[in-house]
mmCIF file with all atom_site columns, C-alpha atoms in Angstrom:
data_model
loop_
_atom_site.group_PDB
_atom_site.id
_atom_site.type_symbol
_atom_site.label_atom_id
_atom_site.label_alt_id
_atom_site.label_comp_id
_atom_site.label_asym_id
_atom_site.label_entity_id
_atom_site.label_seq_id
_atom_site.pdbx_PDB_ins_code
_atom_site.Cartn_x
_atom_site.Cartn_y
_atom_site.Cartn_z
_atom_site.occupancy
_atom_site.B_iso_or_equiv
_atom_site.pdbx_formal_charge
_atom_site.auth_seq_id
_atom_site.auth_comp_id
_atom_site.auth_asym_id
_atom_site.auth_atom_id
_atom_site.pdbx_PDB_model_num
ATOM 1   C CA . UNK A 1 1   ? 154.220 114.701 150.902 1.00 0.00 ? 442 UNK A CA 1
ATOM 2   C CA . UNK A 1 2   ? 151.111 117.067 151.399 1.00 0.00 ? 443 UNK A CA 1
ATOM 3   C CA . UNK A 1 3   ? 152.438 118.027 155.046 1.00 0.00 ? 444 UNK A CA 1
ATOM 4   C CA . UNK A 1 4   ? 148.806 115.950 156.432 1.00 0.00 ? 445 UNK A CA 1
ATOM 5   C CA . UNK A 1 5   ? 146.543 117.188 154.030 1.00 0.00 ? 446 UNK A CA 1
ATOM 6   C CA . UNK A 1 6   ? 143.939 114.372 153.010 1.00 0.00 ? 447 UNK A CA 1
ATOM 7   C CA . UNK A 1 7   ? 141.389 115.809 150.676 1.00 0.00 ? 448 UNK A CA 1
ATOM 8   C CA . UNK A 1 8   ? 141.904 118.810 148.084 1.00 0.00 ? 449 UNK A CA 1
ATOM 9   C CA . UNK A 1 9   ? 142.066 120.220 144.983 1.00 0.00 ? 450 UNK A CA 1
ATOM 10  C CA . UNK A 1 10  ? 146.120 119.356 145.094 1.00 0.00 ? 451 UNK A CA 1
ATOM 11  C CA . UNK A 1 11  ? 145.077 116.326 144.711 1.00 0.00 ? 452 UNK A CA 1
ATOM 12  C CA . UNK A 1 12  ? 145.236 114.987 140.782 1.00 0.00 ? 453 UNK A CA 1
ATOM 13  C CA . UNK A 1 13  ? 142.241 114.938 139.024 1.00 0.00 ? 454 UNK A CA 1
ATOM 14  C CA . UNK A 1 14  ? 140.740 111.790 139.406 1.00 0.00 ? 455 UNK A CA 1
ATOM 15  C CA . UNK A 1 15  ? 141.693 110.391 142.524 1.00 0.00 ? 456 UNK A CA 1
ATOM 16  C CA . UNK A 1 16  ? 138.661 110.348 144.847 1.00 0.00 ? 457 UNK A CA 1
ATOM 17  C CA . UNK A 1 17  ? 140.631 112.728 147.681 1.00 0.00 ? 458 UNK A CA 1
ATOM 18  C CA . UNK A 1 18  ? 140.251 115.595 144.772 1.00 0.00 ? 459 UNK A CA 1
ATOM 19  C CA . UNK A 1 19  ? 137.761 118.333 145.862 1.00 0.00 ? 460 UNK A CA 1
ATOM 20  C CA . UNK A 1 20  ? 137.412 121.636 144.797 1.00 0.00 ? 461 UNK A CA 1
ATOM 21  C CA . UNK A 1 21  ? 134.718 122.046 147.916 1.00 0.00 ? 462 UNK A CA 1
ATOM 22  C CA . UNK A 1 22  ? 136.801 120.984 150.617 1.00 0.00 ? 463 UNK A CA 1
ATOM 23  C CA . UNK A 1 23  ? 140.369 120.369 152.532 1.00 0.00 ? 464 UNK A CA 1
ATOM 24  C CA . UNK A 1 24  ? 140.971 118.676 155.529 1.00 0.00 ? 465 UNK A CA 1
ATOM 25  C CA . UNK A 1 25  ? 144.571 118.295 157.282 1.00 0.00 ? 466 UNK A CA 1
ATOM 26  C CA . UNK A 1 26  ? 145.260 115.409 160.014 1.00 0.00 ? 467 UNK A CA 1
ATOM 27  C CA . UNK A 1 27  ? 148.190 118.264 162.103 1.00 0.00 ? 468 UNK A CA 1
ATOM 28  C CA . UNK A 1 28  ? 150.463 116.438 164.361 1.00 0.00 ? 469 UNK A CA 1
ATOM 29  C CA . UNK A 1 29  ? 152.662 119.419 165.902 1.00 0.00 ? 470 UNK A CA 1
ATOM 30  C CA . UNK A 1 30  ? 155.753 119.308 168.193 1.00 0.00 ? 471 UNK A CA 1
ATOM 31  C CA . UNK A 1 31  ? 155.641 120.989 171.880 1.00 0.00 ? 472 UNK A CA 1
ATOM 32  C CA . UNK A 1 32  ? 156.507 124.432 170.345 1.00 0.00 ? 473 UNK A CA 1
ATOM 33  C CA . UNK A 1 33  ? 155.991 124.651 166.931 1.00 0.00 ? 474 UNK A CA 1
ATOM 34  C CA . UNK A 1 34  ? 154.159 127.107 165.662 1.00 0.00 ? 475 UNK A CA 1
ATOM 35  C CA . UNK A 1 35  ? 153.148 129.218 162.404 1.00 0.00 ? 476 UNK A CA 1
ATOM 36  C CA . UNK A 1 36  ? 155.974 131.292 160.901 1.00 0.00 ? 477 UNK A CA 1
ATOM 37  C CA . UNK A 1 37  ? 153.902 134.395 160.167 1.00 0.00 ? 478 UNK A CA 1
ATOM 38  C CA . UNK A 1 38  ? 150.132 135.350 160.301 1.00 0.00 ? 479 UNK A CA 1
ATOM 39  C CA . UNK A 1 39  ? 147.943 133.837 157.184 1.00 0.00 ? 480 UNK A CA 1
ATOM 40  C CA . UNK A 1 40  ? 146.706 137.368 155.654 1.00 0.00 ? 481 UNK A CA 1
ATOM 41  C CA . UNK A 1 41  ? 143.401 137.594 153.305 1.00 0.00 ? 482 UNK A CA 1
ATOM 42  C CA . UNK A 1 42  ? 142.226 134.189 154.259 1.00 0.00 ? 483 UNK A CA 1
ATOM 43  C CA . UNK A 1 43  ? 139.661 133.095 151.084 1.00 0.00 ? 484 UNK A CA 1
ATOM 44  C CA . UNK A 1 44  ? 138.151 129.922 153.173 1.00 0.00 ? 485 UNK A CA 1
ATOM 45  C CA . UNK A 1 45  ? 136.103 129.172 156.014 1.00 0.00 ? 486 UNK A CA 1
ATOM 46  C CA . UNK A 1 46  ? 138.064 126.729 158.626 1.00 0.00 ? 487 UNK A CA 1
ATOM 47  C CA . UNK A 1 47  ? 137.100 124.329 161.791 1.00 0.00 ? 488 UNK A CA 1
ATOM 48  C CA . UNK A 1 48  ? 140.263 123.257 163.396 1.00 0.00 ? 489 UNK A CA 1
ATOM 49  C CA . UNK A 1 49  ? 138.971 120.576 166.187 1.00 0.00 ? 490 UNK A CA 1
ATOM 50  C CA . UNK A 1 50  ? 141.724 119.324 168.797 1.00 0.00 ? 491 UNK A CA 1
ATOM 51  C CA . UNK A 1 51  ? 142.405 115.466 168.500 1.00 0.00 ? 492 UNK A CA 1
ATOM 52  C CA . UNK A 1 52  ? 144.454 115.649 171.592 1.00 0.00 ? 493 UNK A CA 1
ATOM 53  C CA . UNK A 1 53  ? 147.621 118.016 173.054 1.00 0.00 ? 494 UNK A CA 1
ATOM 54  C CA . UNK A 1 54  ? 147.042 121.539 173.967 1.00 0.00 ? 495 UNK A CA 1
ATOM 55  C CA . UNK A 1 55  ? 146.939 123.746 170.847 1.00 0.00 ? 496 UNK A CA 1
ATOM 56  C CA . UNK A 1 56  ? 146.551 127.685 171.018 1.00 0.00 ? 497 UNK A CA 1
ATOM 57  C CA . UNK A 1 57  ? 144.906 129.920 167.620 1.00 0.00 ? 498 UNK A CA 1
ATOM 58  C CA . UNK A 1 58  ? 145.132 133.326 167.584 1.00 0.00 ? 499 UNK A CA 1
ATOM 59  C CA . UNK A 1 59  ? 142.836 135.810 166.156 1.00 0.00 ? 500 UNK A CA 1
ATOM 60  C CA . UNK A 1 60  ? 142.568 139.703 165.776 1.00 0.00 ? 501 UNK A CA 1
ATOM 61  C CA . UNK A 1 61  ? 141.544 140.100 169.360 1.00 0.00 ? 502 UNK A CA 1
ATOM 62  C CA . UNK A 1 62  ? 141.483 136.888 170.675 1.00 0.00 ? 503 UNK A CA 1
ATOM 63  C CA . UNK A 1 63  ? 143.632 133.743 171.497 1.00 0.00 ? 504 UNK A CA 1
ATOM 64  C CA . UNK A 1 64  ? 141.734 130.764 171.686 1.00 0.00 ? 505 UNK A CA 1
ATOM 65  C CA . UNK A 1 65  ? 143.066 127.674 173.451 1.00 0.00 ? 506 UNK A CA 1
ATOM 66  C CA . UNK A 1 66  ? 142.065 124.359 172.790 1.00 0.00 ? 507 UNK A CA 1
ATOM 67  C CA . UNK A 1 67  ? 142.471 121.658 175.928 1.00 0.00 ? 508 UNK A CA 1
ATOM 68  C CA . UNK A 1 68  ? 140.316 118.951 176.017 1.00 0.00 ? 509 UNK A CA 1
ATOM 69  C CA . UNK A 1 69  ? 139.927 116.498 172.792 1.00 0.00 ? 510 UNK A CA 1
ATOM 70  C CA . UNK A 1 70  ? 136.911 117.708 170.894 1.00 0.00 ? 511 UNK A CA 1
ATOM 71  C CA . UNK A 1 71  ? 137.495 121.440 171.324 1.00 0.00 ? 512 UNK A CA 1
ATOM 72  C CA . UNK A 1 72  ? 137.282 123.615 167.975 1.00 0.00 ? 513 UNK A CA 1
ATOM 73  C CA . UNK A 1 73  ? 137.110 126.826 166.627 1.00 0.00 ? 514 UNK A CA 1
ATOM 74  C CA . UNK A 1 74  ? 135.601 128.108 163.442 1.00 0.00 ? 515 UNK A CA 1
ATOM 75  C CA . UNK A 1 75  ? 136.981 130.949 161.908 1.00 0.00 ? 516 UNK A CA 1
ATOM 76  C CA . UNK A 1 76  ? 135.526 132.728 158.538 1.00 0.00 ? 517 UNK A CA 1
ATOM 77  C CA . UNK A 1 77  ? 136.968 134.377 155.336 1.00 0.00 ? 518 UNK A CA 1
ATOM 78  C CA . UNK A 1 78  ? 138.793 137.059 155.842 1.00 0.00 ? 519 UNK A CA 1
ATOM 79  C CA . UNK A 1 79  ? 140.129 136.420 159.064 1.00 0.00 ? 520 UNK A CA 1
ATOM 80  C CA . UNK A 1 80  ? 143.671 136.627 160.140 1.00 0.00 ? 521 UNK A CA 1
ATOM 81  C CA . UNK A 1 81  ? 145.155 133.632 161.991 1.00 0.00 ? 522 UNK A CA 1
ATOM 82  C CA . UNK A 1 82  ? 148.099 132.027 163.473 1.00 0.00 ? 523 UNK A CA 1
ATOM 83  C CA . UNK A 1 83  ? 148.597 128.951 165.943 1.00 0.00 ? 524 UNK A CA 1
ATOM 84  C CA . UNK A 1 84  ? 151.176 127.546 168.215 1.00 0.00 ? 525 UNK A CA 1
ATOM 85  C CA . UNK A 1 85  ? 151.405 124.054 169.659 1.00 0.00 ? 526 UNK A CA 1
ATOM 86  C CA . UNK A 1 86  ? 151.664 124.441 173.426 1.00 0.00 ? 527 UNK A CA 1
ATOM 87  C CA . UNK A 1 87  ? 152.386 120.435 173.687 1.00 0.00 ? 528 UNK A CA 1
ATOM 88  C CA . UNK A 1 88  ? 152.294 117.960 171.399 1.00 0.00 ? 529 UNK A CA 1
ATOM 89  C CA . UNK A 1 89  ? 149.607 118.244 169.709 1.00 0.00 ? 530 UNK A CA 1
ATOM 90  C CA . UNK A 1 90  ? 147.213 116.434 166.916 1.00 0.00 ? 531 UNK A CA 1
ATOM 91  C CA . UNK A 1 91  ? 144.604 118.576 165.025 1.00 0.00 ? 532 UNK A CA 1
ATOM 92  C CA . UNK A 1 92  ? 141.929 117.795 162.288 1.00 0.00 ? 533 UNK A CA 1
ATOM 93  C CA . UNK A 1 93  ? 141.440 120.966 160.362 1.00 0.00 ? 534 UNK A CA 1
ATOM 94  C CA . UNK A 1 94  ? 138.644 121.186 157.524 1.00 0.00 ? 535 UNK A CA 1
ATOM 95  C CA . UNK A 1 95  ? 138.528 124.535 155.309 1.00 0.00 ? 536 UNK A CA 1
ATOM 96  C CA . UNK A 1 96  ? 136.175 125.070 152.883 1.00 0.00 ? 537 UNK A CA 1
ATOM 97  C CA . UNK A 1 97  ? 135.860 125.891 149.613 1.00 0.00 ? 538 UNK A CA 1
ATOM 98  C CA . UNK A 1 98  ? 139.313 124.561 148.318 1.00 0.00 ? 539 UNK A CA 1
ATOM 99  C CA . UNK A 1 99  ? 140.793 127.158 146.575 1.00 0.00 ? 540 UNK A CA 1
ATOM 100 C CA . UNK A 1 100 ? 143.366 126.686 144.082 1.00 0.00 ? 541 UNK A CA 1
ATOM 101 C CA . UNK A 1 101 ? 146.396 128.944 144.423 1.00 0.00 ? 542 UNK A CA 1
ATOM 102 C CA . UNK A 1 102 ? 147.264 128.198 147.948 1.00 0.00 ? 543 UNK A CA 1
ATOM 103 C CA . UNK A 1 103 ? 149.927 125.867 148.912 1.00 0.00 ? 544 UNK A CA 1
ATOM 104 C CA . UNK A 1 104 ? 148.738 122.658 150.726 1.00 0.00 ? 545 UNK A CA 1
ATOM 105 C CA . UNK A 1 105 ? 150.707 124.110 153.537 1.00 0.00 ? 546 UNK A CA 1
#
């Protein structure tokens, strides 16, 4: 129903997976799939670690590839992203603070 996403401030009040600090997302992605568009005016700080697969991010000026289980990237606020799954792929993506407003998308 939340597309992965484990921990929140989506989450109702009350239930112990209700932050307002943090979000993390358990991403399984087909060979392929990949973000529409860019996000824009990113607000949080994110750590996207690859569980295993072969998942690509992009940032202004750089593409970062993630091959081997354990890779990650950290990315801060204000930065522009995107990603594609080059295979199957399963991610664990923590982005902090949660900010209320954005989809759980």
């Amino acid at each position: 129903m939340d597309r992965g996403w484990l921990l929140g401030h989506f989450k109702p009040l009350g239930d112990p997976r209700h932050s307002d600090d943090v979000e993390i997302k358990w991403g399984v992605h087909a060979p392929g799939e990949e973000r529409a568009e860019w996000v824009k005016g990113e607000a949080r700080t994110a750590l996207l670690v690859l569980i295993s697969g072969r998942f690509r991010v992009e940032l202004p000026g750089r593409s970062v590839l993630l091959a081997e289980p354990g890779d990650y990237v950290v990315w801060g606020k204000g930065v522009d992203h995107s990603w594609r799954a080059e295979e199957a792929s399963t991610v664990l993506t923590v982005r902090w603070p949660s900010v209320p407003g954005y989809r759980a998308g």
